[in-house]
Coordinates of C-alpha atoms and ligand atoms in Angstrom, one line a residue:
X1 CA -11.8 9.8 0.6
X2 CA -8.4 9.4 -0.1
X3 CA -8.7 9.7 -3.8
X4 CA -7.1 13.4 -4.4
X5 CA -4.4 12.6 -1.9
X6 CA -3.5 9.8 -3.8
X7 CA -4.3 11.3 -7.2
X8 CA -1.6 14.2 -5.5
X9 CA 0.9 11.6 -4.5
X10 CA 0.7 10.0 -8.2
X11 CA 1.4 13.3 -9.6
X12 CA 4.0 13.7 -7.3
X13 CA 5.3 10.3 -8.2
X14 CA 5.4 11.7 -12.1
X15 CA 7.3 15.0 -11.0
X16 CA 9.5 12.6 -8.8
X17 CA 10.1 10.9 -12.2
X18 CA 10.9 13.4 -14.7
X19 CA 13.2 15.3 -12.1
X20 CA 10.7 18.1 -11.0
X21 CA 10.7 17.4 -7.3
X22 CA 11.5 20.8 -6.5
X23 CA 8.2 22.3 -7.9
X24 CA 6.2 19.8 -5.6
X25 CA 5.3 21.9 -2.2
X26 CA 3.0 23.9 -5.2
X27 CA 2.2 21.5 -6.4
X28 CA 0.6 19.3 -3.8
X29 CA -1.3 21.3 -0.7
X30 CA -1.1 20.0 2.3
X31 CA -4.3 21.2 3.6
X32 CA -7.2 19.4 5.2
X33 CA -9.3 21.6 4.1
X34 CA -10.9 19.6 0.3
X35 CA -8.4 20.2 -2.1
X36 CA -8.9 20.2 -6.0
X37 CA -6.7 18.7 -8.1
X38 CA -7.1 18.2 -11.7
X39 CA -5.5 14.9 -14.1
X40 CA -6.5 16.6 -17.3
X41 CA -3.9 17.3 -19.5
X42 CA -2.3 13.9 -18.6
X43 CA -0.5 12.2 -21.5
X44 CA -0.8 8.5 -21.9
X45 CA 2.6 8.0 -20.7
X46 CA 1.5 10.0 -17.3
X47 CA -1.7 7.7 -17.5
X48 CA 0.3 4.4 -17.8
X49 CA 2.8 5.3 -14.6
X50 CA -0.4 6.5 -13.0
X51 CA -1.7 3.0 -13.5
X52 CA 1.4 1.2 -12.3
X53 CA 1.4 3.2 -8.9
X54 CA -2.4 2.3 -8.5
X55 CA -2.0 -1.4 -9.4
X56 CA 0.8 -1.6 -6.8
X57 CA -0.8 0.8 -4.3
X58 CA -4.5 2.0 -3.6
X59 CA -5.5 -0.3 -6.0
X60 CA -4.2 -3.2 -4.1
X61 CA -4.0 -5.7 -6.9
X62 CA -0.9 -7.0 -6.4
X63 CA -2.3 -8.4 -2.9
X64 CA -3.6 -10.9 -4.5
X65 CA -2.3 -10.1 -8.3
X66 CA 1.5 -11.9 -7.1
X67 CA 3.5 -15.0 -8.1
X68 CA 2.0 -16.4 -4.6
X69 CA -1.1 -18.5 -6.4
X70 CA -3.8 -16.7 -5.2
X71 CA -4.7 -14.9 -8.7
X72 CA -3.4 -14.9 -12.4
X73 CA 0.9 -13.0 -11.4
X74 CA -0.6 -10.3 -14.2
X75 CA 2.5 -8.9 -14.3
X76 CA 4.7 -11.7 -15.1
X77 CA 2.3 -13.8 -17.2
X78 CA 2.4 -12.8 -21.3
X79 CA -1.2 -11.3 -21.1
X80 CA -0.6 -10.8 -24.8
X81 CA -0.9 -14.2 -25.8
X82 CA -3.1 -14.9 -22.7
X83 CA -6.2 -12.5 -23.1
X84 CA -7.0 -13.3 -26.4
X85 CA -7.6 -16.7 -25.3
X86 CA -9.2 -16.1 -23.0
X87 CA -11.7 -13.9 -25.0
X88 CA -11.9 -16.9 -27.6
X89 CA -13.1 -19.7 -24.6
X90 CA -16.3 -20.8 -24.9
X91 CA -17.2 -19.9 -21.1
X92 CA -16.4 -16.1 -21.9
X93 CA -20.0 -14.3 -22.8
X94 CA -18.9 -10.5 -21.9
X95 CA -18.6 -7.6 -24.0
X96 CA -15.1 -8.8 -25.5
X97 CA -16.4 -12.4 -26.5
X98 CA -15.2 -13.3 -29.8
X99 CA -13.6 -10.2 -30.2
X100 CA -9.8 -9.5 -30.9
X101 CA -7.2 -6.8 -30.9
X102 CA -6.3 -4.0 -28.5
X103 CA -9.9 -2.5 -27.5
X104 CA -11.6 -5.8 -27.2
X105 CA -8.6 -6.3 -24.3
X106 CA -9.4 -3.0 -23.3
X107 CA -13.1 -3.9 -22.3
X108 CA -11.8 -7.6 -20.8
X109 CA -9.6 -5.7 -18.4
X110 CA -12.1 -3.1 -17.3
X111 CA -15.0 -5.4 -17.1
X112 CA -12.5 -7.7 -15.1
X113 CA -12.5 -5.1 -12.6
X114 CA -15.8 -3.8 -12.9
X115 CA -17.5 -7.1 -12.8
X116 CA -15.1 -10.0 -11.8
X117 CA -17.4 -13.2 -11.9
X118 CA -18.4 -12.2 -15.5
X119 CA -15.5 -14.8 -16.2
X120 CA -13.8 -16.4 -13.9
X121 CA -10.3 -17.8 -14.9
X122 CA -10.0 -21.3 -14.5
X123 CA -9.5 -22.5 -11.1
X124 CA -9.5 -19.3 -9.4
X125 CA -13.1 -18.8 -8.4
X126 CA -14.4 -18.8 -4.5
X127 CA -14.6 -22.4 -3.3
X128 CA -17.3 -24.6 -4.3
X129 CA -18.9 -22.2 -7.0
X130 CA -16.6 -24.4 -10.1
X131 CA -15.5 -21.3 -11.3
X132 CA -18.1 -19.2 -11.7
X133 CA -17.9 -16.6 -8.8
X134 CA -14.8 -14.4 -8.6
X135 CA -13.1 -13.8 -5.0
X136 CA -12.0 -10.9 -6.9
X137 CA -13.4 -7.4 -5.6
X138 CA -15.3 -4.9 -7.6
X139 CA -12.7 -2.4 -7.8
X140 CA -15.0 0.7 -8.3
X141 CA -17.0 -0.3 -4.9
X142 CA -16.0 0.4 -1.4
X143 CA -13.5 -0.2 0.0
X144 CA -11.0 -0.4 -3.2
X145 CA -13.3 2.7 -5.4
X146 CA -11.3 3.4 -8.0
X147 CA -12.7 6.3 -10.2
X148 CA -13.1 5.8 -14.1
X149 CA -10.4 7.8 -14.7
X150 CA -8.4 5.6 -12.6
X151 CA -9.6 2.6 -14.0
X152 CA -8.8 3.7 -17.3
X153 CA -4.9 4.0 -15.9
X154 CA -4.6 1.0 -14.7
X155 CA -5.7 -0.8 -18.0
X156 CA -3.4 1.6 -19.7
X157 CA -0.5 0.1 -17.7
X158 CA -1.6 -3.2 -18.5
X159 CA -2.2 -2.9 -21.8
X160 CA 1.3 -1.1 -22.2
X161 CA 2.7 -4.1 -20.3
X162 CA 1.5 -6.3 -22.9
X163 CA 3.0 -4.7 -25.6
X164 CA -0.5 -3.0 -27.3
X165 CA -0.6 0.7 -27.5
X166 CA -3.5 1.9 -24.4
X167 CA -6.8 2.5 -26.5
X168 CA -8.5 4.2 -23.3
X169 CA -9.5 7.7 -23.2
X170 CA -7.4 10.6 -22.0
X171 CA -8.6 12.5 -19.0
X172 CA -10.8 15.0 -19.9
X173 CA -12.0 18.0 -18.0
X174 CA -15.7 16.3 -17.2
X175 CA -13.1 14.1 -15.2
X176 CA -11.4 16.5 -12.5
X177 CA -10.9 18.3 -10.8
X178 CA -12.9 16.6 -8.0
X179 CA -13.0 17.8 -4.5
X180 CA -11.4 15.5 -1.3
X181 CA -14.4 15.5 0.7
X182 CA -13.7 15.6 4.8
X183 CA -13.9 12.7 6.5
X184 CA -17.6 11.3 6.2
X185 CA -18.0 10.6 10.0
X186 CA -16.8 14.1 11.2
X187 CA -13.6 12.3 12.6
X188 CA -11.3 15.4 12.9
X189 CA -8.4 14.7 10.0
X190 CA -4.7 13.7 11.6
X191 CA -2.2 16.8 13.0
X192 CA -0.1 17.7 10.0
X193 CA 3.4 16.6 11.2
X194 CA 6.0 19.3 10.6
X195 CA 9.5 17.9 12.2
X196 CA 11.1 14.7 10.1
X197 CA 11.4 12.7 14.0
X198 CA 7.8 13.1 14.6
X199 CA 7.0 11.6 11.1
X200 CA 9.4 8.7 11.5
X201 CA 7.8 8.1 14.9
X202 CA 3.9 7.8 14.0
X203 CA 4.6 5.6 10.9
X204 CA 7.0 3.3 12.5
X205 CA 10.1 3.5 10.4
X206 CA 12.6 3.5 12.6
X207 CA 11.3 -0.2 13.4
X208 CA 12.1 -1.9 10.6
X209 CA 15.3 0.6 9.4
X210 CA 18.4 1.6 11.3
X211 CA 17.4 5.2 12.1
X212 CA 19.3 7.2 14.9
X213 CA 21.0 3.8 16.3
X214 CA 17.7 1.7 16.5
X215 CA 19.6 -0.9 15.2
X216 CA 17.1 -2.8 13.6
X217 CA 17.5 -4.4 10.2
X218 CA 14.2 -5.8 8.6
X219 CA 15.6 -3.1 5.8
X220 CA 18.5 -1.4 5.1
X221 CA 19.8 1.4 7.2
X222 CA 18.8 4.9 6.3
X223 CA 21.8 6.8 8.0
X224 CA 23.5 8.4 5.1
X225 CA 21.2 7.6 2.6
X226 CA 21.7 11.2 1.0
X227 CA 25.3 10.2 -0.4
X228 CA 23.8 6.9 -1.9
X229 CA 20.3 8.1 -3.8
X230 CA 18.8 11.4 -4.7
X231 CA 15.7 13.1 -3.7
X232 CA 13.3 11.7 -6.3
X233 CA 14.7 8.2 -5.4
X234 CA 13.9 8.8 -1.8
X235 CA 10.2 9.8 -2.5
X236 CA 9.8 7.2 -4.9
X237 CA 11.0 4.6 -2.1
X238 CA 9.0 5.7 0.1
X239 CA 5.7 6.1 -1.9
X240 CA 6.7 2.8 -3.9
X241 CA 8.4 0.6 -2.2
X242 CA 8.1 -2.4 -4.1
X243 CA 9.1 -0.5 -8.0
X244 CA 12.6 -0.9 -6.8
X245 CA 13.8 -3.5 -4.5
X246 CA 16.7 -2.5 -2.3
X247 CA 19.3 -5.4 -2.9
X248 CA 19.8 -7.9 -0.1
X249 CA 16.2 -7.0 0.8
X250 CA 12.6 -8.8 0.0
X251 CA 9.7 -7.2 -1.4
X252 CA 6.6 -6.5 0.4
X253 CA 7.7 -5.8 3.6
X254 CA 8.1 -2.4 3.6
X255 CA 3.9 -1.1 3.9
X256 CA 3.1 0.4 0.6
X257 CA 0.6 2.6 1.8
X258 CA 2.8 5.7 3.1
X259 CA 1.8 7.6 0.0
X260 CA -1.7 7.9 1.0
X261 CA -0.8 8.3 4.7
X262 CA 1.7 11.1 4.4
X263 CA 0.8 14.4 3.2
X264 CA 2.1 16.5 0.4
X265 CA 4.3 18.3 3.0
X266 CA 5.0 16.1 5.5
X267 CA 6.9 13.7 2.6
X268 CA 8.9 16.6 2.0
X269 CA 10.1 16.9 5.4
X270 CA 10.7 13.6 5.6
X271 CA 12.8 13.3 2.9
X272 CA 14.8 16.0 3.6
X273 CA 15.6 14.7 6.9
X274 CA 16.3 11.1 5.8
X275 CA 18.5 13.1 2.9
X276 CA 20.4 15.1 5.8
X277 CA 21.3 11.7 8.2
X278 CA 24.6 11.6 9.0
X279 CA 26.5 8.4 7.4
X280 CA 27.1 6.6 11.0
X281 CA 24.4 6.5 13.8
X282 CA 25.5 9.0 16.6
X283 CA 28.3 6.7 18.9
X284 CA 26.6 4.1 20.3
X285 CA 25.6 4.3 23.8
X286 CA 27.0 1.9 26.5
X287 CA 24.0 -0.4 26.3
X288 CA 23.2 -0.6 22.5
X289 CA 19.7 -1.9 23.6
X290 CA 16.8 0.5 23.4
X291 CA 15.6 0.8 27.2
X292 CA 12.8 -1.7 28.3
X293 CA 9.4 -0.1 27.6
X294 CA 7.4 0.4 31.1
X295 CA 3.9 0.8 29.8
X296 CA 1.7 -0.5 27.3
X297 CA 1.3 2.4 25.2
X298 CA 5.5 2.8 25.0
X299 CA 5.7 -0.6 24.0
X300 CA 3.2 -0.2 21.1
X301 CA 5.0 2.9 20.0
X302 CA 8.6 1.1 20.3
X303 CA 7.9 -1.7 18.3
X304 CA 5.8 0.8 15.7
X305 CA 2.1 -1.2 15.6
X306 CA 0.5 1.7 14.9
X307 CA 2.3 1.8 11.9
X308 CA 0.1 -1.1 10.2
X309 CA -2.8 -1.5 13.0
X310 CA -5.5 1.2 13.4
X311 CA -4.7 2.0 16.7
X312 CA -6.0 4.8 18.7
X313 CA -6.9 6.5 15.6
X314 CA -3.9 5.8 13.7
X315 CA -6.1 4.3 11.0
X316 CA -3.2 2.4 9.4
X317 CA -5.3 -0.9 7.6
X318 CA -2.2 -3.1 6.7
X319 CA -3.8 -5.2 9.4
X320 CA -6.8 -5.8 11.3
X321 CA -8.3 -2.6 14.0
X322 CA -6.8 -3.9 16.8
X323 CA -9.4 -1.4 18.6
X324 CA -12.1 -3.6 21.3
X325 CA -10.1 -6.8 20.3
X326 CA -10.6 -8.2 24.1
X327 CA -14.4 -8.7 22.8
X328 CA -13.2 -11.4 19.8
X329 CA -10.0 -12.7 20.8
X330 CA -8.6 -14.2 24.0
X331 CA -5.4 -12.6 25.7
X332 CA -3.6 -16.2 24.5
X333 CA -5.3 -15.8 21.2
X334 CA -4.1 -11.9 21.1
X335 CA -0.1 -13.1 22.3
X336 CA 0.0 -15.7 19.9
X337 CA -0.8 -13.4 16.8
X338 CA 1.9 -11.2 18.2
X339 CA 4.8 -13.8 18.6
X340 CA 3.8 -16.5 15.7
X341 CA 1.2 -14.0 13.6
X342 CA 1.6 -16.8 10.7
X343 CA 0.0 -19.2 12.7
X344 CA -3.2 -18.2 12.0
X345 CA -4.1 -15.1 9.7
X346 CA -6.8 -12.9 10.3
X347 CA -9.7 -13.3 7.6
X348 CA -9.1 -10.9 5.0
X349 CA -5.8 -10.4 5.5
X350 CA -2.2 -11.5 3.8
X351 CA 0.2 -13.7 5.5
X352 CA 3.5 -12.9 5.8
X353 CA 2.8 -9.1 6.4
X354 CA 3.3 -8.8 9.6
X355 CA 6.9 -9.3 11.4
X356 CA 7.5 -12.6 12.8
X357 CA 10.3 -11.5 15.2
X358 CA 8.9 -10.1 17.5
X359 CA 9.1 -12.7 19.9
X360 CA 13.3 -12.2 19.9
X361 CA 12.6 -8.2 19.4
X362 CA 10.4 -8.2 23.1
X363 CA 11.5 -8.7 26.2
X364 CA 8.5 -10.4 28.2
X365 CA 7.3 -7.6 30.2
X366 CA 6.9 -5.6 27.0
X367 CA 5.2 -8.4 25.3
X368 CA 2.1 -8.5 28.5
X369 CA 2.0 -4.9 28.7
X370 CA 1.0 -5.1 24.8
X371 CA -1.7 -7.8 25.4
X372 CA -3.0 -6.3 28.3
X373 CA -3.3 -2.8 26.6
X374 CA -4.7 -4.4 23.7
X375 CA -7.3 -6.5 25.6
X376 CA -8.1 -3.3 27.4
X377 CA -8.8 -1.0 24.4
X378 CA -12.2 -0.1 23.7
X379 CA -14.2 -0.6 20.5
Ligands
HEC1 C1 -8.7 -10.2 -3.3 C2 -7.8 -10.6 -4.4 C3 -7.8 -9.7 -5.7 C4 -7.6 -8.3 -5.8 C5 -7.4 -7.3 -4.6 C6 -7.6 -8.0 -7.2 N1 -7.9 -9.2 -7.9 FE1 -8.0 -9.3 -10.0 N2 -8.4 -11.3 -9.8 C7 -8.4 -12.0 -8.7 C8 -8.7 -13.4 -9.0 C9 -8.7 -14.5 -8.0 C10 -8.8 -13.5 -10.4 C11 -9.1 -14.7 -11.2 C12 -10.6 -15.0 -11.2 C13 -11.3 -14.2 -12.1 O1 -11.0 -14.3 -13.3 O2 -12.1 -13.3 -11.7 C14 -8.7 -12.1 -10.9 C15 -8.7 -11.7 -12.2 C16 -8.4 -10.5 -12.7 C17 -8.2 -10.2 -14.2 C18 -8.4 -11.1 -15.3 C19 -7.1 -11.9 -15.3 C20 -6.9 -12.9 -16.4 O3 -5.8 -13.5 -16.4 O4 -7.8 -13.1 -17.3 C21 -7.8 -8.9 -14.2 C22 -7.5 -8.1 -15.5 C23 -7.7 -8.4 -12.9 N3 -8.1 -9.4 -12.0 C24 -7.3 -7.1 -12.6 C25 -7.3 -6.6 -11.2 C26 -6.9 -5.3 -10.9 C27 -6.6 -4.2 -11.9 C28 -7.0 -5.2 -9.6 C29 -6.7 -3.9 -8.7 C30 -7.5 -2.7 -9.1 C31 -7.3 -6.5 -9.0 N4 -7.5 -7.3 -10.1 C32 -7.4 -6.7 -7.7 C33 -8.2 -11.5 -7.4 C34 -8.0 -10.2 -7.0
HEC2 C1 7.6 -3.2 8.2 C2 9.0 -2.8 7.9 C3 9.2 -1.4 7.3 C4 8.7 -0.2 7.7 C5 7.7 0.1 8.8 C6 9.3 0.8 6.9 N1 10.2 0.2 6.0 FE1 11.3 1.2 4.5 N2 12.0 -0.6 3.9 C7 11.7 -1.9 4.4 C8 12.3 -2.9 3.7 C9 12.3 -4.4 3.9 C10 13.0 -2.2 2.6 C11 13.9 -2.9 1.5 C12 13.1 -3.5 0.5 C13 12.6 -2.4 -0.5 O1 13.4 -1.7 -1.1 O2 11.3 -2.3 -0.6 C14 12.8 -0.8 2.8 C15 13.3 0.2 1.9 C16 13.3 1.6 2.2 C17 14.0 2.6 1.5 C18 15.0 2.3 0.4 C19 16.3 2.1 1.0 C20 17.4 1.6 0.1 O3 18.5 1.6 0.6 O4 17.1 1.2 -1.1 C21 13.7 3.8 2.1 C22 14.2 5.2 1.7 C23 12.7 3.5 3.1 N3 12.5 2.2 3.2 C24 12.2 4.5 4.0 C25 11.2 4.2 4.9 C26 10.5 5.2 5.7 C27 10.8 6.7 5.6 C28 9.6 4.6 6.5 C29 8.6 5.2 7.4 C30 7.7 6.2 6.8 C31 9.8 3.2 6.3 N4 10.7 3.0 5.3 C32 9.1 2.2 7.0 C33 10.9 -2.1 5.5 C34 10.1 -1.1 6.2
HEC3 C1 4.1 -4.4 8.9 C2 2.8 -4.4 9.4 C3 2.5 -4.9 10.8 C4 3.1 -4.5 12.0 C5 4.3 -3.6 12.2 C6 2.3 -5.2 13.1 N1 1.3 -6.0 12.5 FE1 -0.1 -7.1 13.6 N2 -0.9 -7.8 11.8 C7 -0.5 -7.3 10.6 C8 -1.3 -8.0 9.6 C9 -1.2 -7.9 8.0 C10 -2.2 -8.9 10.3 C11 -3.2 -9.9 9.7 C12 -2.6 -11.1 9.2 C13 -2.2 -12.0 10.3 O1 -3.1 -12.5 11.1 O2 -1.0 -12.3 10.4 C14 -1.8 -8.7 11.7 C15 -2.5 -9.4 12.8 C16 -2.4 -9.0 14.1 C17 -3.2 -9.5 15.2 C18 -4.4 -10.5 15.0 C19 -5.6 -9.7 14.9 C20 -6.8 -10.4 14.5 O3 -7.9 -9.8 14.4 O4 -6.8 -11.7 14.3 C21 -2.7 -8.9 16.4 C22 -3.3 -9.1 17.8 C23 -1.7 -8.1 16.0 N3 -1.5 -8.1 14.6 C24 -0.9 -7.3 16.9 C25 0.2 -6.5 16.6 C26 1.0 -5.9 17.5 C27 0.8 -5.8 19.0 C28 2.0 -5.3 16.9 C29 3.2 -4.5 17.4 C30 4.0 -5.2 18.4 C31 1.8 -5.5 15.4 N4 0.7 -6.3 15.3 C32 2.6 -5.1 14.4 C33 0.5 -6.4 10.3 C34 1.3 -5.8 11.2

């Protein structure tokens, strides 16, 4: 579903790049009506940063694709000295076996997404199995579905990170332009947001960044980012926050999925607000404490949930639907995956994701209202 959107945010991305962010409100409608937009006439150098935003984005392969152990850190490791060998091993009986040069690593990558257990990497399969079932997902099945086209990209990246020249097709026009189909169960699509506060609020920024005097500093403040970086730097943090690392800061905590969230339009507006912030937060008030929330629902928005939880339709999937959780979890079980979440991690899910201050960012009252909301919400 949110193929095009991303397909528009990628292209956006490109623009971003090569200094064209002025064109983009033509470029990318903002309508929820289905959109068309096309990828022909990419070049392999579009396909290849295409592929990068996709392996670190809706593609979610560095989830697991990271120096943290769970699967080969394909970005680090010299995959030009490793695929061949791993073409040559004896276990290896798919399309590339015995095979060398760039295409042959062509078809090892796409048939490494395609069909991951074909050969399993030594000492990465599921438990028990001995290697020969991948806990790798099939990337061009639900939920992940990338599109040919897409996979193509990515193995252009990769294959461009190991120093080959890409041997995949271009996009051609039998390719795109494919239509964004509504949402399959009817669901009516989000309100477009049109005012830069209203965007901040719903996706929770102003929770982890110094925004108006929120004071908070799991990243760096955003009041006067307009003297420090230009528009395309902007989008391109925002869309991609882990290409460049803000210094002082760590990687993969800021959610990399805003550039599927937000619209075409509504990143515009948010970027030229966050370009317009004054250097200094407005003078602080007296009390430099945001006030107490006094209901459930304020406290959810204060310390921005929504943001990664699908929560009253939100539909953010950084974490588990937090919608009908009273029937699985306990209110203790629910408290303590607020105030410890790395205690236990829900199946499916990364550790580390989700803030672990929340027990010095709550005062108590806030923290019950949250459970009790949560243990009250419906399925
Ligand atoms: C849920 C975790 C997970 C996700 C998400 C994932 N992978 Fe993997 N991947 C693995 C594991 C584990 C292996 C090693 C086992 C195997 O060979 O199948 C692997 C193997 C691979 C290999 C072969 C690596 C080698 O060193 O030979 C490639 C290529 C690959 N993945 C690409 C991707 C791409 C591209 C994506 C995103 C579209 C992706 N993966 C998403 C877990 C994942
Ligand atoms: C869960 C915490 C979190 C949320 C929510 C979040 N960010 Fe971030 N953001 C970070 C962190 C951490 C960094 C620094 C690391 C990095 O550069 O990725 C960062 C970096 C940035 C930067 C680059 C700043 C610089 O000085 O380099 C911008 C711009 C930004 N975020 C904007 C936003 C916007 C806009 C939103 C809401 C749509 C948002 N962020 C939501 C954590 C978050
Ligand atoms: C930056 C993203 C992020 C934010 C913000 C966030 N969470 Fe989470 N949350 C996650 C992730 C990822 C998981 C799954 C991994 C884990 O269990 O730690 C999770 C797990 C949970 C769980 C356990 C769910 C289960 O099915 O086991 C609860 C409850 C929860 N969060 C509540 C909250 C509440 C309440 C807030 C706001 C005060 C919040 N979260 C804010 C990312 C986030």
């Amino acid at each position: 579903m949110t193929f095009l959107r991303v397909i528009g945010f990628s292209v956006l991305l490109l623009l971003g790049y090569m200094g064209f962010a002025h064109m983009l409100p033509q470029v990318v409608p903002d309508t929820s009506e289905p959109v068309e937009v096309s990828t022909e006439g990419l070049d392999m150098d579009g396909m290849i940063a295409l592929g990068e935003s996709i392996f670190k984005g809706k593609g979610t392969c560095t989830l697991c694709h990271n120096g943290m152990g769970r699967a080969p850190d394909t970005l680090e490791m010299d995959m030009a000295a490793t695929y061949p060998s791993r073409l040559a091993d004896p276990r290896y009986k798919g399309v590339a076996a015995g095979k060398e040069g760039a295409k042959a690593i062509e078809d090892y990558i796409l048939e490494s997404m395609k069909d991951p257990s074909t050969f399993v990497v030594e000492g990465f399969g599921k438990k028990g199995t001995n290697d020969t079932e991948s806990p790798m997902p099939t990337v061009d099945k639900a939920p992940i579905e990338l599109t040919v086209v897409e996979m193509n990209a990515v193995t252009a990246f990769l294959q461009d990170l190991a120093g080959l020249d890409p041997t995949v097709p271009l996009p051609s026009a039998d390719d795109a332009p494919v239509a964004e189909e509504p949402a399959a169960d009817g669901a009516e699509p989000a309100p477009l947001l049109t005012s830069g506060e209203a965007i901040i609020d719903e996706y929770g920024c102003a929770s982890c960044h110094d925004l108006g005097g929120s004071g908070a500093d799991i990243g760096p403040s955003l009041n006067g980012i307009g003297n420090r970086m230009d528009r395309a730097t902007v989008i391109e943090a925002i869309i991609d926050p882990n290409a460049v690392i803000a210094k002082g800061y760590d990687a993969d905590f800021m959610p990399d999925d805003f550039g599927e969230a937000l619209r075409g339009s509504e990143l515009l507006v948010l970027t030229d607000y966050l370009l317009a912030l004054p250097d200094a937060a407005p003078a602080a008030a007296d009390d430099d404490e945001e006030p107490l929330a006094t209901t459930g629902l304020e406290s959810i928005d204060k310390f921005g949930c929504a943001g990664c939880h699908d929560l009253d339709g939100s539909e953010a999937d950084i974490g588990p639907k937090l919608n009908g959780i009273g029937t699985r979890m306990s209110a203790d079980e629910v408290k303590a995956a607020i105030i410890d979440p790395n205690a236990t991690i829900a199946e499916g899910f990364e550790a580390e994701m989700m803030p672990d201050d929340f027990a010095d960012q709550m005062d108590d009252s806030e923290l019950s209202l949250i459970v009790d909301y949560l243990m009250n919400l419906p399925e």
